[in-house]
mmCIF file of C-alpha atoms and ligand atoms in Angstrom:
data_model
loop_
_atom_site.group_PDB
_atom_site.id
_atom_site.type_symbol
_atom_site.label_atom_id
_atom_site.label_comp_id
_atom_site.label_asym_id
_atom_site.label_seq_id
_atom_site.Cartn_x
_atom_site.Cartn_y
_atom_site.Cartn_z
ATOM 1 C CA UNK A 1 -19.941 24.503 -39.892
ATOM 2 C CA UNK A 2 -17.319 24.127 -37.152
ATOM 3 C CA UNK A 3 -18.700 22.388 -34.089
ATOM 4 C CA UNK A 4 -17.094 22.498 -30.660
ATOM 5 C CA UNK A 5 -17.781 19.259 -28.800
ATOM 6 C CA UNK A 6 -17.533 19.507 -25.031
ATOM 7 C CA UNK A 7 -17.380 16.619 -22.564
ATOM 8 C CA UNK A 8 -17.280 18.085 -19.095
ATOM 9 C CA UNK A 9 -16.411 16.136 -15.948
ATOM 10 C CA UNK A 10 -16.225 17.324 -12.362
ATOM 11 C CA UNK A 11 -12.575 18.397 -12.629
ATOM 12 C CA UNK A 12 -11.883 17.910 -16.330
ATOM 13 C CA UNK A 13 -13.075 19.104 -19.714
ATOM 14 C CA UNK A 14 -12.395 17.319 -23.001
ATOM 15 C CA UNK A 15 -12.995 19.137 -26.259
ATOM 16 C CA UNK A 16 -12.793 18.682 -30.001
ATOM 17 C CA UNK A 17 -13.345 21.197 -32.750
ATOM 18 C CA UNK A 18 -14.779 19.351 -35.741
ATOM 19 C CA UNK A 19 -15.435 20.575 -39.262
ATOM 20 C CA UNK A 20 -18.892 19.175 -39.924
ATOM 21 C CA UNK A 21 -18.438 19.155 -43.701
ATOM 22 C CA UNK A 22 -15.140 17.275 -43.910
ATOM 23 C CA UNK A 23 -15.674 15.629 -40.481
ATOM 24 C CA UNK A 24 -12.011 16.369 -39.748
ATOM 25 C CA UNK A 25 -10.863 17.092 -36.209
ATOM 26 C CA UNK A 26 -9.292 20.567 -36.321
ATOM 27 C CA UNK A 27 -8.082 20.463 -32.719
ATOM 28 C CA UNK A 28 -8.692 18.521 -29.583
ATOM 29 C CA UNK A 29 -7.581 18.700 -26.018
ATOM 30 C CA UNK A 30 -8.136 18.301 -22.350
ATOM 31 C CA UNK A 31 -8.317 20.574 -19.325
ATOM 32 C CA UNK A 32 -7.412 18.703 -16.155
ATOM 33 C CA UNK A 33 -7.301 19.531 -12.467
ATOM 34 C CA UNK A 34 -9.924 22.270 -12.776
ATOM 35 C CA UNK A 35 -10.428 23.840 -9.348
ATOM 36 C CA UNK A 36 -7.146 22.343 -8.112
ATOM 37 C CA UNK A 37 -4.380 23.996 -10.140
ATOM 38 C CA UNK A 38 -5.007 23.429 -13.848
ATOM 39 C CA UNK A 39 -3.359 21.846 -16.876
ATOM 40 C CA UNK A 40 -4.357 22.302 -20.499
ATOM 41 C CA UNK A 41 -3.228 19.922 -23.244
ATOM 42 C CA UNK A 42 -4.105 21.341 -26.648
ATOM 43 C CA UNK A 43 -3.537 19.349 -29.841
ATOM 44 C CA UNK A 44 -4.080 21.379 -32.999
ATOM 45 C CA UNK A 45 -4.130 19.139 -36.085
ATOM 46 C CA UNK A 46 -0.989 19.601 -38.151
ATOM 47 C CA UNK A 47 0.773 21.611 -35.440
ATOM 48 C CA UNK A 48 2.760 20.686 -32.367
ATOM 49 C CA UNK A 49 0.744 19.849 -29.258
ATOM 50 C CA UNK A 50 1.086 22.239 -26.342
ATOM 51 C CA UNK A 51 0.795 21.651 -22.631
ATOM 52 C CA UNK A 52 0.213 24.616 -20.364
ATOM 53 C CA UNK A 53 0.038 24.699 -16.591
ATOM 54 C CA UNK A 54 -2.324 27.537 -15.844
ATOM 55 C CA UNK A 55 -4.641 28.554 -13.053
ATOM 56 C CA UNK A 56 -8.132 27.089 -13.647
ATOM 57 C CA UNK A 57 -10.276 27.987 -10.667
ATOM 58 C CA UNK A 58 -13.474 26.927 -12.453
ATOM 59 C CA UNK A 59 -14.957 25.570 -15.703
ATOM 60 C CA UNK A 60 -15.670 29.031 -17.117
ATOM 61 C CA UNK A 61 -11.959 29.836 -16.933
ATOM 62 C CA UNK A 62 -11.212 26.462 -18.538
ATOM 63 C CA UNK A 63 -13.600 27.105 -21.454
ATOM 64 C CA UNK A 64 -12.110 30.607 -21.811
ATOM 65 C CA UNK A 65 -8.614 29.118 -22.071
ATOM 66 C CA UNK A 66 -9.768 26.565 -24.647
ATOM 67 C CA UNK A 67 -11.316 29.329 -26.784
ATOM 68 C CA UNK A 68 -8.103 31.348 -26.450
ATOM 69 C CA UNK A 69 -5.988 28.397 -27.655
ATOM 70 C CA UNK A 70 -8.359 27.675 -30.545
ATOM 71 C CA UNK A 71 -7.945 31.254 -31.791
ATOM 72 C CA UNK A 72 -4.298 31.688 -30.746
ATOM 73 C CA UNK A 73 -2.035 32.964 -33.477
ATOM 74 C CA UNK A 74 0.542 30.204 -33.000
ATOM 75 C CA UNK A 75 -1.469 27.244 -31.615
ATOM 76 C CA UNK A 76 -4.900 28.114 -32.986
ATOM 77 C CA UNK A 77 -6.876 26.580 -35.824
ATOM 78 C CA UNK A 78 -9.468 29.330 -36.407
ATOM 79 C CA UNK A 79 -9.042 33.065 -36.747
ATOM 80 C CA UNK A 80 -12.016 34.109 -34.644
ATOM 81 C CA UNK A 81 -14.734 32.654 -32.416
ATOM 82 C CA UNK A 82 -17.267 33.646 -35.086
ATOM 83 C CA UNK A 83 -16.169 30.495 -36.912
ATOM 84 C CA UNK A 84 -17.655 28.246 -34.215
ATOM 85 C CA UNK A 85 -21.179 27.619 -35.467
ATOM 86 C CA UNK A 86 -22.424 25.425 -32.633
ATOM 87 C CA UNK A 87 -21.476 23.633 -29.441
ATOM 88 C CA UNK A 88 -22.441 20.014 -28.783
ATOM 89 C CA UNK A 89 -22.418 18.938 -25.140
ATOM 90 C CA UNK A 90 -22.210 15.383 -23.890
ATOM 91 C CA UNK A 91 -24.715 14.991 -21.065
ATOM 92 C CA UNK A 92 -24.631 11.763 -19.090
ATOM 93 C CA UNK A 93 -28.185 11.357 -17.806
ATOM 94 C CA UNK A 94 -31.344 12.407 -19.589
ATOM 95 C CA UNK A 95 -33.685 10.282 -17.457
ATOM 96 C CA UNK A 96 -36.979 9.445 -19.176
ATOM 97 C CA UNK A 97 -37.316 13.028 -20.326
ATOM 98 C CA UNK A 98 -34.843 12.865 -23.196
ATOM 99 C CA UNK A 99 -35.127 10.139 -25.834
ATOM 100 C CA UNK A 100 -33.091 12.184 -28.312
ATOM 101 C CA UNK A 101 -30.665 15.078 -28.515
ATOM 102 C CA UNK A 102 -32.123 18.578 -28.038
ATOM 103 C CA UNK A 103 -31.266 22.199 -28.681
ATOM 104 C CA UNK A 104 -30.413 23.705 -25.301
ATOM 105 C CA UNK A 105 -32.896 26.254 -23.945
ATOM 106 C CA UNK A 106 -33.502 27.464 -20.367
ATOM 107 C CA UNK A 107 -36.273 24.814 -20.091
ATOM 108 C CA UNK A 108 -33.886 22.079 -21.234
ATOM 109 C CA UNK A 109 -31.337 23.187 -18.633
ATOM 110 C CA UNK A 110 -34.037 22.939 -15.948
ATOM 111 C CA UNK A 111 -35.001 19.455 -17.193
ATOM 112 C CA UNK A 112 -31.339 18.315 -17.114
ATOM 113 C CA UNK A 113 -31.093 19.706 -13.600
ATOM 114 C CA UNK A 114 -34.095 17.604 -12.675
ATOM 115 C CA UNK A 115 -32.058 14.507 -13.651
ATOM 116 C CA UNK A 116 -29.146 15.446 -11.351
ATOM 117 C CA UNK A 117 -30.429 13.062 -8.711
ATOM 118 C CA UNK A 118 -29.877 10.146 -11.109
ATOM 119 C CA UNK A 119 -26.259 11.084 -11.924
ATOM 120 C CA UNK A 120 -25.014 13.255 -9.069
ATOM 121 C CA UNK A 121 -21.364 13.010 -10.133
ATOM 122 C CA UNK A 122 -21.874 13.702 -13.827
ATOM 123 C CA UNK A 123 -24.890 15.857 -14.655
ATOM 124 C CA UNK A 124 -23.943 18.844 -12.469
ATOM 125 C CA UNK A 125 -20.523 18.900 -14.180
ATOM 126 C CA UNK A 126 -22.174 18.741 -17.621
ATOM 127 C CA UNK A 127 -24.401 21.677 -16.655
ATOM 128 C CA UNK A 128 -21.401 23.684 -15.500
ATOM 129 C CA UNK A 129 -19.880 23.177 -18.965
ATOM 130 C CA UNK A 130 -23.126 24.272 -20.632
ATOM 131 C CA UNK A 131 -23.356 27.397 -18.475
ATOM 132 C CA UNK A 132 -19.690 28.265 -19.023
ATOM 133 C CA UNK A 133 -20.139 28.114 -22.826
ATOM 134 C CA UNK A 134 -23.411 30.077 -22.643
ATOM 135 C CA UNK A 135 -21.593 32.774 -20.727
ATOM 136 C CA UNK A 136 -18.634 33.030 -23.102
ATOM 137 C CA UNK A 137 -20.471 32.390 -26.393
ATOM 138 C CA UNK A 138 -23.993 33.651 -25.727
ATOM 139 C CA UNK A 139 -25.044 33.704 -29.401
ATOM 140 C CA UNK A 140 -23.782 30.276 -30.388
ATOM 141 C CA UNK A 141 -26.517 27.593 -30.428
ATOM 142 C CA UNK A 142 -25.876 24.561 -28.230
ATOM 143 C CA UNK A 143 -27.134 20.991 -28.329
ATOM 144 C CA UNK A 144 -27.242 18.384 -25.546
ATOM 145 C CA UNK A 145 -26.501 14.788 -26.550
ATOM 146 C CA UNK A 146 -27.390 12.267 -23.859
ATOM 147 C CA UNK A 147 -25.631 9.000 -22.970
ATOM 148 C CA UNK A 148 -28.986 7.522 -22.027
ATOM 149 C CA UNK A 149 -31.148 8.690 -24.960
ATOM 150 C CA UNK A 150 -30.449 5.811 -27.371
ATOM 151 C CA UNK A 151 -31.690 3.313 -24.771
ATOM 152 C CA UNK A 152 -35.079 4.957 -24.309
ATOM 153 C CA UNK A 153 -36.459 2.479 -26.881
ATOM 154 C CA UNK A 154 -36.010 -0.403 -24.407
ATOM 155 C CA UNK A 155 -39.314 -2.093 -23.610
ATOM 156 C CA UNK A 156 -40.692 -1.976 -20.065
ATOM 157 C CA UNK A 157 -39.861 -5.646 -19.513
ATOM 158 C CA UNK A 158 -36.182 -4.847 -20.130
ATOM 159 C CA UNK A 159 -35.907 -1.697 -18.058
ATOM 160 C CA UNK A 160 -37.960 -2.574 -14.979
ATOM 161 C CA UNK A 161 -36.194 -4.076 -11.980
ATOM 162 C CA UNK A 162 -37.812 -6.643 -9.721
ATOM 163 C CA UNK A 163 -38.476 -4.022 -7.048
ATOM 164 C CA UNK A 164 -41.670 -2.476 -5.637
ATOM 165 C CA UNK A 165 -43.236 -0.692 -8.622
ATOM 166 C CA UNK A 166 -43.704 2.433 -6.532
ATOM 167 C CA UNK A 167 -39.924 3.020 -6.592
ATOM 168 C CA UNK A 168 -40.183 3.379 -10.347
ATOM 169 C CA UNK A 169 -43.179 5.687 -10.004
ATOM 170 C CA UNK A 170 -41.824 7.778 -7.146
ATOM 171 C CA UNK A 171 -38.092 7.846 -7.866
ATOM 172 C CA UNK A 172 -37.763 6.744 -11.520
ATOM 173 C CA UNK A 173 -35.718 3.706 -10.458
ATOM 174 C CA UNK A 174 -35.255 1.652 -13.647
ATOM 175 C CA UNK A 175 -32.566 0.632 -16.138
ATOM 176 C CA UNK A 176 -31.441 3.579 -18.271
ATOM 177 C CA UNK A 177 -28.176 2.378 -19.775
ATOM 178 C CA UNK A 178 -25.194 4.507 -20.828
ATOM 179 C CA UNK A 179 -22.660 4.800 -23.690
ATOM 180 C CA UNK A 180 -25.747 5.378 -25.883
ATOM 181 C CA UNK A 181 -23.926 7.689 -28.299
ATOM 182 C CA UNK A 182 -21.315 4.990 -28.815
ATOM 183 C CA UNK A 183 -23.798 2.108 -29.143
ATOM 184 C CA UNK A 184 -25.830 4.132 -31.635
ATOM 185 C CA UNK A 185 -22.783 5.150 -33.682
ATOM 186 C CA UNK A 186 -21.215 1.683 -33.718
ATOM 187 C CA UNK A 187 -24.429 -0.185 -34.552
ATOM 188 C CA UNK A 188 -25.153 2.186 -37.465
ATOM 189 C CA UNK A 189 -21.564 2.044 -38.686
ATOM 190 C CA UNK A 190 -21.673 -1.773 -38.478
ATOM 191 C CA UNK A 191 -24.675 -1.813 -40.817
ATOM 192 C CA UNK A 192 -23.031 0.719 -43.120
ATOM 193 C CA UNK A 193 -19.816 -1.317 -43.410
ATOM 194 C CA UNK A 194 -21.881 -4.390 -44.301
ATOM 195 C CA UNK A 195 -23.971 -2.432 -46.811
ATOM 196 C CA UNK A 196 -27.154 -3.233 -44.869
ATOM 197 C CA UNK A 197 -30.054 -1.207 -43.519
ATOM 198 C CA UNK A 198 -29.836 -1.086 -39.680
ATOM 199 C CA UNK A 199 -33.520 -2.143 -39.723
ATOM 200 C CA UNK A 200 -32.500 -5.540 -41.087
ATOM 201 C CA UNK A 201 -29.808 -6.319 -38.511
ATOM 202 C CA UNK A 202 -29.521 -7.691 -35.014
ATOM 203 C CA UNK A 203 -26.295 -6.345 -33.535
ATOM 204 C CA UNK A 204 -24.725 -6.805 -30.117
ATOM 205 C CA UNK A 205 -22.326 -3.952 -29.420
ATOM 206 C CA UNK A 206 -19.605 -4.661 -26.843
ATOM 207 C CA UNK A 207 -18.302 -1.271 -25.702
ATOM 208 C CA UNK A 208 -15.310 -2.443 -23.679
ATOM 209 C CA UNK A 209 -13.210 0.301 -22.140
ATOM 210 C CA UNK A 210 -12.469 1.476 -18.677
ATOM 211 C CA UNK A 211 -16.237 1.510 -18.303
ATOM 212 C CA UNK A 212 -17.895 -1.281 -20.286
ATOM 213 C CA UNK A 213 -21.408 -1.956 -21.475
ATOM 214 C CA UNK A 214 -23.070 -4.359 -23.853
ATOM 215 C CA UNK A 215 -26.107 -3.404 -25.912
ATOM 216 C CA UNK A 216 -28.629 -5.421 -27.901
ATOM 217 C CA UNK A 217 -29.614 -3.438 -30.990
ATOM 218 C CA UNK A 218 -32.536 -4.921 -32.915
ATOM 219 C CA UNK A 219 -33.489 -3.189 -36.152
ATOM 220 C CA UNK A 220 -31.464 -0.119 -35.196
ATOM 221 C CA UNK A 221 -33.047 0.244 -31.759
ATOM 222 C CA UNK A 222 -31.595 -0.476 -28.332
ATOM 223 C CA UNK A 223 -33.725 -3.243 -26.793
ATOM 224 C CA UNK A 224 -31.535 -4.019 -23.771
ATOM 225 C CA UNK A 225 -28.245 -2.954 -22.259
ATOM 226 C CA UNK A 226 -26.060 -4.017 -19.374
ATOM 227 C CA UNK A 227 -25.667 -0.757 -17.437
ATOM 228 C CA UNK A 228 -28.610 0.180 -15.276
ATOM 229 C CA UNK A 229 -29.861 3.054 -13.158
ATOM 230 C CA UNK A 230 -26.178 3.969 -12.915
ATOM 231 C CA UNK A 231 -23.057 2.865 -14.821
ATOM 232 C CA UNK A 232 -22.219 0.432 -11.999
ATOM 233 C CA UNK A 233 -24.294 -2.478 -13.340
ATOM 234 C CA UNK A 234 -23.230 -4.988 -15.971
ATOM 235 C CA UNK A 235 -19.860 -6.625 -16.562
ATOM 236 C CA UNK A 236 -16.972 -6.118 -14.116
ATOM 237 C CA UNK A 237 -15.090 -3.036 -15.366
ATOM 238 C CA UNK A 238 -11.770 -1.280 -14.742
ATOM 239 C CA UNK A 239 -12.629 -0.474 -11.132
ATOM 240 C CA UNK A 240 -16.435 -1.015 -10.989
ATOM 241 C CA UNK A 241 -17.842 -4.287 -9.745
ATOM 242 C CA UNK A 242 -20.586 -4.674 -12.337
ATOM 243 C CA UNK A 243 -23.558 -6.814 -11.314
ATOM 244 C CA UNK A 244 -23.220 -8.531 -7.940
ATOM 245 C CA UNK A 245 -25.590 -10.143 -5.468
ATOM 246 C CA UNK A 246 -27.115 -7.045 -3.814
ATOM 247 C CA UNK A 247 -26.838 -8.745 -0.406
ATOM 248 C CA UNK A 248 -23.040 -8.435 -0.691
ATOM 249 C CA UNK A 249 -23.370 -4.719 0.086
ATOM 250 C CA UNK A 250 -24.704 -5.331 3.595
ATOM 251 C CA UNK A 251 -22.438 -8.346 4.144
ATOM 252 C CA UNK A 252 -19.217 -6.461 3.333
ATOM 253 C CA UNK A 253 -20.329 -3.305 5.155
ATOM 254 C CA UNK A 254 -20.779 -5.411 8.318
ATOM 255 C CA UNK A 255 -17.600 -7.441 7.929
ATOM 256 C CA UNK A 256 -15.351 -4.469 7.112
ATOM 257 C CA UNK A 257 -17.201 -1.987 9.309
ATOM 258 C CA UNK A 258 -17.898 0.353 6.402
ATOM 259 C CA UNK A 259 -20.656 2.896 5.915
ATOM 260 C CA UNK A 260 -22.972 2.579 2.925
ATOM 261 C CA UNK A 261 -21.039 5.351 1.214
ATOM 262 C CA UNK A 262 -17.697 3.646 1.840
ATOM 263 C CA UNK A 263 -19.054 0.343 0.548
ATOM 264 C CA UNK A 264 -20.335 2.014 -2.635
ATOM 265 C CA UNK A 265 -16.927 3.595 -3.031
ATOM 266 C CA UNK A 266 -15.371 0.111 -2.967
ATOM 267 C CA UNK A 267 -17.838 -1.068 -5.626
ATOM 268 C CA UNK A 268 -17.116 1.951 -7.837
ATOM 269 C CA UNK A 269 -13.411 2.508 -7.362
ATOM 270 C CA UNK A 270 -11.740 -0.613 -5.974
ATOM 271 C CA UNK A 271 -13.490 -3.485 -7.672
ATOM 272 C CA UNK A 272 -13.717 -4.883 -11.201
ATOM 273 C CA UNK A 273 -10.488 -6.122 -12.772
ATOM 274 C CA UNK A 274 -8.520 -3.828 -10.460
ATOM 275 C CA UNK A 275 -10.095 -5.519 -7.460
ATOM 276 C CA UNK A 276 -9.648 -9.062 -8.754
ATOM 277 C CA UNK A 277 -6.054 -8.597 -9.917
ATOM 278 C CA UNK A 278 -4.908 -6.288 -7.131
ATOM 279 C CA UNK A 279 -2.596 -4.890 -9.816
ATOM 280 C CA UNK A 280 -4.303 -2.496 -12.233
ATOM 281 C CA UNK A 281 -7.525 -1.401 -13.902
ATOM 282 C CA UNK A 282 -5.696 -1.141 -17.206
ATOM 283 C CA UNK A 283 -6.051 -4.180 -19.446
ATOM 284 C CA UNK A 284 -2.547 -3.650 -20.856
ATOM 285 C CA UNK A 285 -1.055 -3.973 -17.368
ATOM 286 C CA UNK A 286 -3.160 -7.081 -16.795
ATOM 287 C CA UNK A 287 -1.883 -8.625 -20.023
ATOM 288 C CA UNK A 288 1.701 -7.820 -19.015
ATOM 289 C CA UNK A 289 1.060 -9.309 -15.557
ATOM 290 C CA UNK A 290 -0.516 -12.437 -17.025
ATOM 291 C CA UNK A 291 2.421 -12.818 -19.438
ATOM 292 C CA UNK A 292 4.755 -12.762 -16.439
ATOM 293 C CA UNK A 293 2.766 -15.500 -14.744
ATOM 294 C CA UNK A 294 0.587 -13.404 -12.410
ATOM 295 C CA UNK A 295 -2.452 -15.678 -11.999
ATOM 296 C CA UNK A 296 -4.785 -12.982 -10.678
ATOM 297 C CA UNK A 297 -4.077 -10.740 -13.664
ATOM 298 C CA UNK A 298 -4.982 -13.646 -15.941
ATOM 299 C CA UNK A 299 -8.015 -14.423 -13.795
ATOM 300 C CA UNK A 300 -9.277 -10.814 -13.978
ATOM 301 C CA UNK A 301 -9.156 -10.952 -17.772
ATOM 302 C CA UNK A 302 -10.924 -14.340 -17.762
ATOM 303 C CA UNK A 303 -13.707 -13.107 -15.455
ATOM 304 C CA UNK A 304 -14.203 -10.058 -17.673
ATOM 305 C CA UNK A 305 -14.373 -11.999 -20.952
ATOM 306 C CA UNK A 306 -16.658 -14.638 -19.422
ATOM 307 C CA UNK A 307 -19.046 -11.960 -18.205
ATOM 308 C CA UNK A 308 -19.117 -10.258 -21.628
ATOM 309 C CA UNK A 309 -19.864 -13.630 -23.246
ATOM 310 C CA UNK A 310 -22.768 -14.198 -20.820
ATOM 311 C CA UNK A 311 -24.361 -10.896 -21.837
ATOM 312 C CA UNK A 312 -23.861 -11.731 -25.517
ATOM 313 C CA UNK A 313 -25.642 -15.037 -24.909
ATOM 314 C CA UNK A 314 -28.481 -13.343 -23.056
ATOM 315 C CA UNK A 315 -28.959 -10.745 -25.772
ATOM 316 C CA UNK A 316 -28.809 -13.301 -28.575
ATOM 317 C CA UNK A 317 -31.591 -15.075 -26.685
ATOM 318 C CA UNK A 318 -33.881 -12.062 -26.194
ATOM 319 C CA UNK A 319 -33.441 -10.945 -29.813
ATOM 320 C CA UNK A 320 -33.997 -14.535 -30.958
ATOM 321 C CA UNK A 321 -30.726 -14.425 -32.840
ATOM 322 C CA UNK A 322 -27.859 -12.120 -33.676
ATOM 323 C CA UNK A 323 -26.158 -11.225 -36.957
ATOM 324 C CA UNK A 324 -23.095 -9.326 -35.748
ATOM 325 C CA UNK A 325 -21.084 -8.852 -32.570
ATOM 326 C CA UNK A 326 -19.226 -5.511 -32.771
ATOM 327 C CA UNK A 327 -16.311 -4.743 -30.474
ATOM 328 C CA UNK A 328 -15.448 -1.137 -29.674
ATOM 329 C CA UNK A 329 -13.719 1.276 -27.204
ATOM 330 C CA UNK A 330 -10.223 0.986 -25.675
ATOM 331 C CA UNK A 331 -10.252 -2.727 -24.930
ATOM 332 C CA UNK A 332 -12.709 -3.793 -27.639
ATOM 333 C CA UNK A 333 -10.670 -2.065 -30.335
ATOM 334 C CA UNK A 334 -7.173 -2.864 -29.098
ATOM 335 C CA UNK A 335 -7.114 -6.130 -27.196
ATOM 336 C CA UNK A 336 -7.214 -9.138 -29.570
ATOM 337 C CA UNK A 337 -6.826 -11.581 -26.689
ATOM 338 C CA UNK A 338 -9.984 -10.361 -24.910
ATOM 339 C CA UNK A 339 -11.920 -10.597 -28.207
ATOM 340 C CA UNK A 340 -10.590 -14.106 -28.704
ATOM 341 C CA UNK A 341 -11.612 -15.102 -25.187
ATOM 342 C CA UNK A 342 -15.151 -13.690 -25.656
ATOM 343 C CA UNK A 343 -15.579 -15.331 -29.056
ATOM 344 C CA UNK A 344 -14.324 -18.674 -27.701
ATOM 345 C CA UNK A 345 -17.767 -19.014 -26.041
ATOM 346 C CA UNK A 346 -19.720 -18.220 -29.197
ATOM 347 C CA UNK A 347 -19.205 -21.274 -31.384
ATOM 348 C CA UNK A 348 -22.858 -22.203 -30.823
ATOM 349 C CA UNK A 349 -23.777 -19.045 -32.755
ATOM 350 C CA UNK A 350 -21.652 -20.248 -35.669
ATOM 351 C CA UNK A 351 -19.071 -17.560 -34.949
ATOM 352 C CA UNK A 352 -15.479 -18.502 -35.731
ATOM 353 C CA UNK A 353 -12.677 -16.045 -35.261
ATOM 354 C CA UNK A 354 -10.140 -15.425 -38.021
ATOM 355 C CA UNK A 355 -7.016 -15.310 -35.850
ATOM 356 C CA UNK A 356 -5.053 -13.259 -38.333
ATOM 357 C CA UNK A 357 -7.741 -10.628 -38.856
ATOM 358 C CA UNK A 358 -8.307 -10.517 -35.111
ATOM 359 C CA UNK A 359 -4.809 -9.038 -34.686
ATOM 360 C CA UNK A 360 -6.229 -5.690 -35.850
ATOM 361 C CA UNK A 361 -6.081 -2.725 -33.460
ATOM 362 C CA UNK A 362 -8.178 0.415 -33.714
ATOM 363 C CA UNK A 363 -9.376 -0.213 -37.277
ATOM 364 C CA UNK A 364 -12.643 -1.341 -38.845
ATOM 365 C CA UNK A 365 -12.375 -5.035 -39.669
ATOM 366 C CA UNK A 366 -14.489 -8.153 -39.935
ATOM 367 C CA UNK A 367 -12.644 -10.572 -37.653
ATOM 368 C CA UNK A 368 -14.765 -13.715 -38.105
ATOM 369 C CA UNK A 369 -14.057 -16.280 -40.835
ATOM 370 C CA UNK A 370 -15.958 -16.203 -44.117
ATOM 371 C CA UNK A 371 -17.789 -19.393 -43.024
ATOM 372 C CA UNK A 372 -19.179 -17.827 -39.851
ATOM 373 C CA UNK A 373 -22.968 -17.525 -39.559
ATOM 374 C CA UNK A 374 -22.632 -14.736 -36.998
ATOM 375 C CA UNK A 375 -20.068 -12.055 -37.784
ATOM 376 C CA UNK A 376 -17.605 -10.511 -35.341
ATOM 377 C CA UNK A 377 -16.295 -7.048 -36.129
ATOM 378 C CA UNK A 378 -14.056 -4.340 -34.739
ATOM 379 C CA UNK A 379 -15.740 -0.951 -35.200
ATOM 380 C CA UNK A 380 -13.898 1.927 -33.510
ATOM 381 C CA UNK A 381 -16.269 4.275 -31.756
ATOM 382 C CA UNK A 382 -16.239 8.038 -32.277
ATOM 383 C CA UNK A 383 -18.492 9.685 -29.742
ATOM 384 C CA UNK A 384 -17.273 13.202 -30.527
ATOM 385 C CA UNK A 385 -18.060 12.854 -34.220
ATOM 386 C CA UNK A 386 -21.470 11.413 -33.347
ATOM 387 C CA UNK A 387 -22.142 14.420 -31.080
ATOM 388 C CA UNK A 388 -21.014 16.834 -33.812
ATOM 389 C CA UNK A 389 -23.331 15.105 -36.326
ATOM 390 C CA UNK A 390 -26.289 15.230 -33.943
ATOM 391 C CA UNK A 391 -25.598 18.902 -33.255
ATOM 392 C CA UNK A 392 -25.562 19.816 -36.932
ATOM 393 C CA UNK A 393 -28.627 17.681 -37.678
ATOM 394 C CA UNK A 394 -30.643 19.495 -35.012
ATOM 395 C CA UNK A 395 -29.636 22.962 -36.089
HETATM 396 P P1 ADP B 1 -12.995 5.095 -21.076
HETATM 397 O O1 ADP B 1 -14.070 4.224 -20.548
HETATM 398 O O2 ADP B 1 -12.193 5.795 -20.016
HETATM 399 O O3 ADP B 1 -13.398 5.957 -22.244
HETATM 400 P P2 ADP B 1 -11.381 3.710 -23.062
HETATM 401 O O4 ADP B 1 -12.430 3.295 -24.003
HETATM 402 O O5 ADP B 1 -10.413 4.758 -23.486
HETATM 403 O O6 ADP B 1 -11.953 4.045 -21.629
HETATM 404 O O7 ADP B 1 -10.561 2.390 -22.672
HETATM 405 C C1 ADP B 1 -9.502 2.459 -21.770
HETATM 406 C C2 ADP B 1 -8.938 1.062 -21.600
HETATM 407 O O8 ADP B 1 -8.582 0.540 -22.892
HETATM 408 C C3 ADP B 1 -7.644 1.079 -20.820
HETATM 409 O O9 ADP B 1 -7.900 0.820 -19.467
HETATM 410 C C4 ADP B 1 -6.851 -0.042 -21.429
HETATM 411 O O10 ADP B 1 -7.004 -1.159 -20.590
HETATM 412 C C5 ADP B 1 -7.512 -0.351 -22.739
HETATM 413 N N1 ADP B 1 -6.581 -0.184 -23.852
HETATM 414 C C6 ADP B 1 -6.258 0.944 -24.517
HETATM 415 N N2 ADP B 1 -5.325 0.699 -25.456
HETATM 416 C C7 ADP B 1 -5.057 -0.612 -25.388
HETATM 417 C C8 ADP B 1 -4.185 -1.502 -26.077
HETATM 418 N N3 ADP B 1 -3.393 -1.068 -27.058
HETATM 419 N N4 ADP B 1 -4.194 -2.802 -25.736
HETATM 420 C C9 ADP B 1 -4.985 -3.253 -24.757
HETATM 421 N N5 ADP B 1 -5.831 -2.472 -24.063
HETATM 422 C C10 ADP B 1 -5.859 -1.182 -24.369
#
């Protein structure tokens, strides 16, 4: 079956068409600036990529253009839409309602809508993508795969905040965690590479990208994770602050004369390594800056790695041990220096980095020495493939 994987944002739409038998990507691409002007980048495998500037007033037009490119005589990879057997949608927030992927029905759409409050920037966009596909491909079954679902196995003691319990009861305020598709995929793949059953492993997955989260996976199940009610909690990220003293919000709002909304905007968009360095949210720029002697670029990278190491320590503690630390996503897969910095704190776990193997970028590799008691690995994530697999499994 050919599965179209859709990841819809407020003004963008990423897609991949995946052959579920060979697991090959047939085409992938991105619609940007939806509702503004519109740009489509379409990359058919084995053919030249195309970039088209085209009017995209809404997501339905964007999906229509994607379907047109997929079936286009010159740039296409399928001869008709009949070949698309299913659509898998990434949905950011499934609240407590969704502990697994589901086939999309009108009831499911209503239940996703009910979670909009918890992810006001993401879920409405995901729903727009679902509705656009339903409109243009009414007979093709669709599946929703949630970023939060994998973490629904967390015990109460891990997901409850130290707040009045009624906020959990009335407003569902608790830790949900994100990047679940990635944490699930990487932890399973880690076990597979080692020839082990996930049930027999304690893995800490470090998903380090523009957004970063750490997850403790015990026996194949998420038992704790660093992101919370929203993706703002955890380690400092590209532009997000990560965990801070909550009193800072009021303090800065008063000092800088900012509204609550403006202060939250600072925490989401102007903080993290961007905020510390004052240079960039991109770890490559920070490395370049540090290499040229920019102390704040170096400091931003140090703060980040230190924070990741603290979560690793915390999760090793709550799982009473850890077998493998797996690094994934943009930074985790491609930045040997950040991995080295994180692992420099983990000697007490009997983890020693093999400096040569640690030079790897974007490839599966065990990067700890043969003598290490705890392994470190690079395991590239593949959220689209995981969504395609889930979609096929459900149908
Ligand atoms: P997102 O959270 O947007 O999915 P990614 O997982 O794609 O993010 O990670 C993006 C980040 O990965 C970039 O900000 C960049 O800092 C980092 N990155 C990507 N490639 C490299 C590289 N070759 N070396 C160092 N860092 C990289």
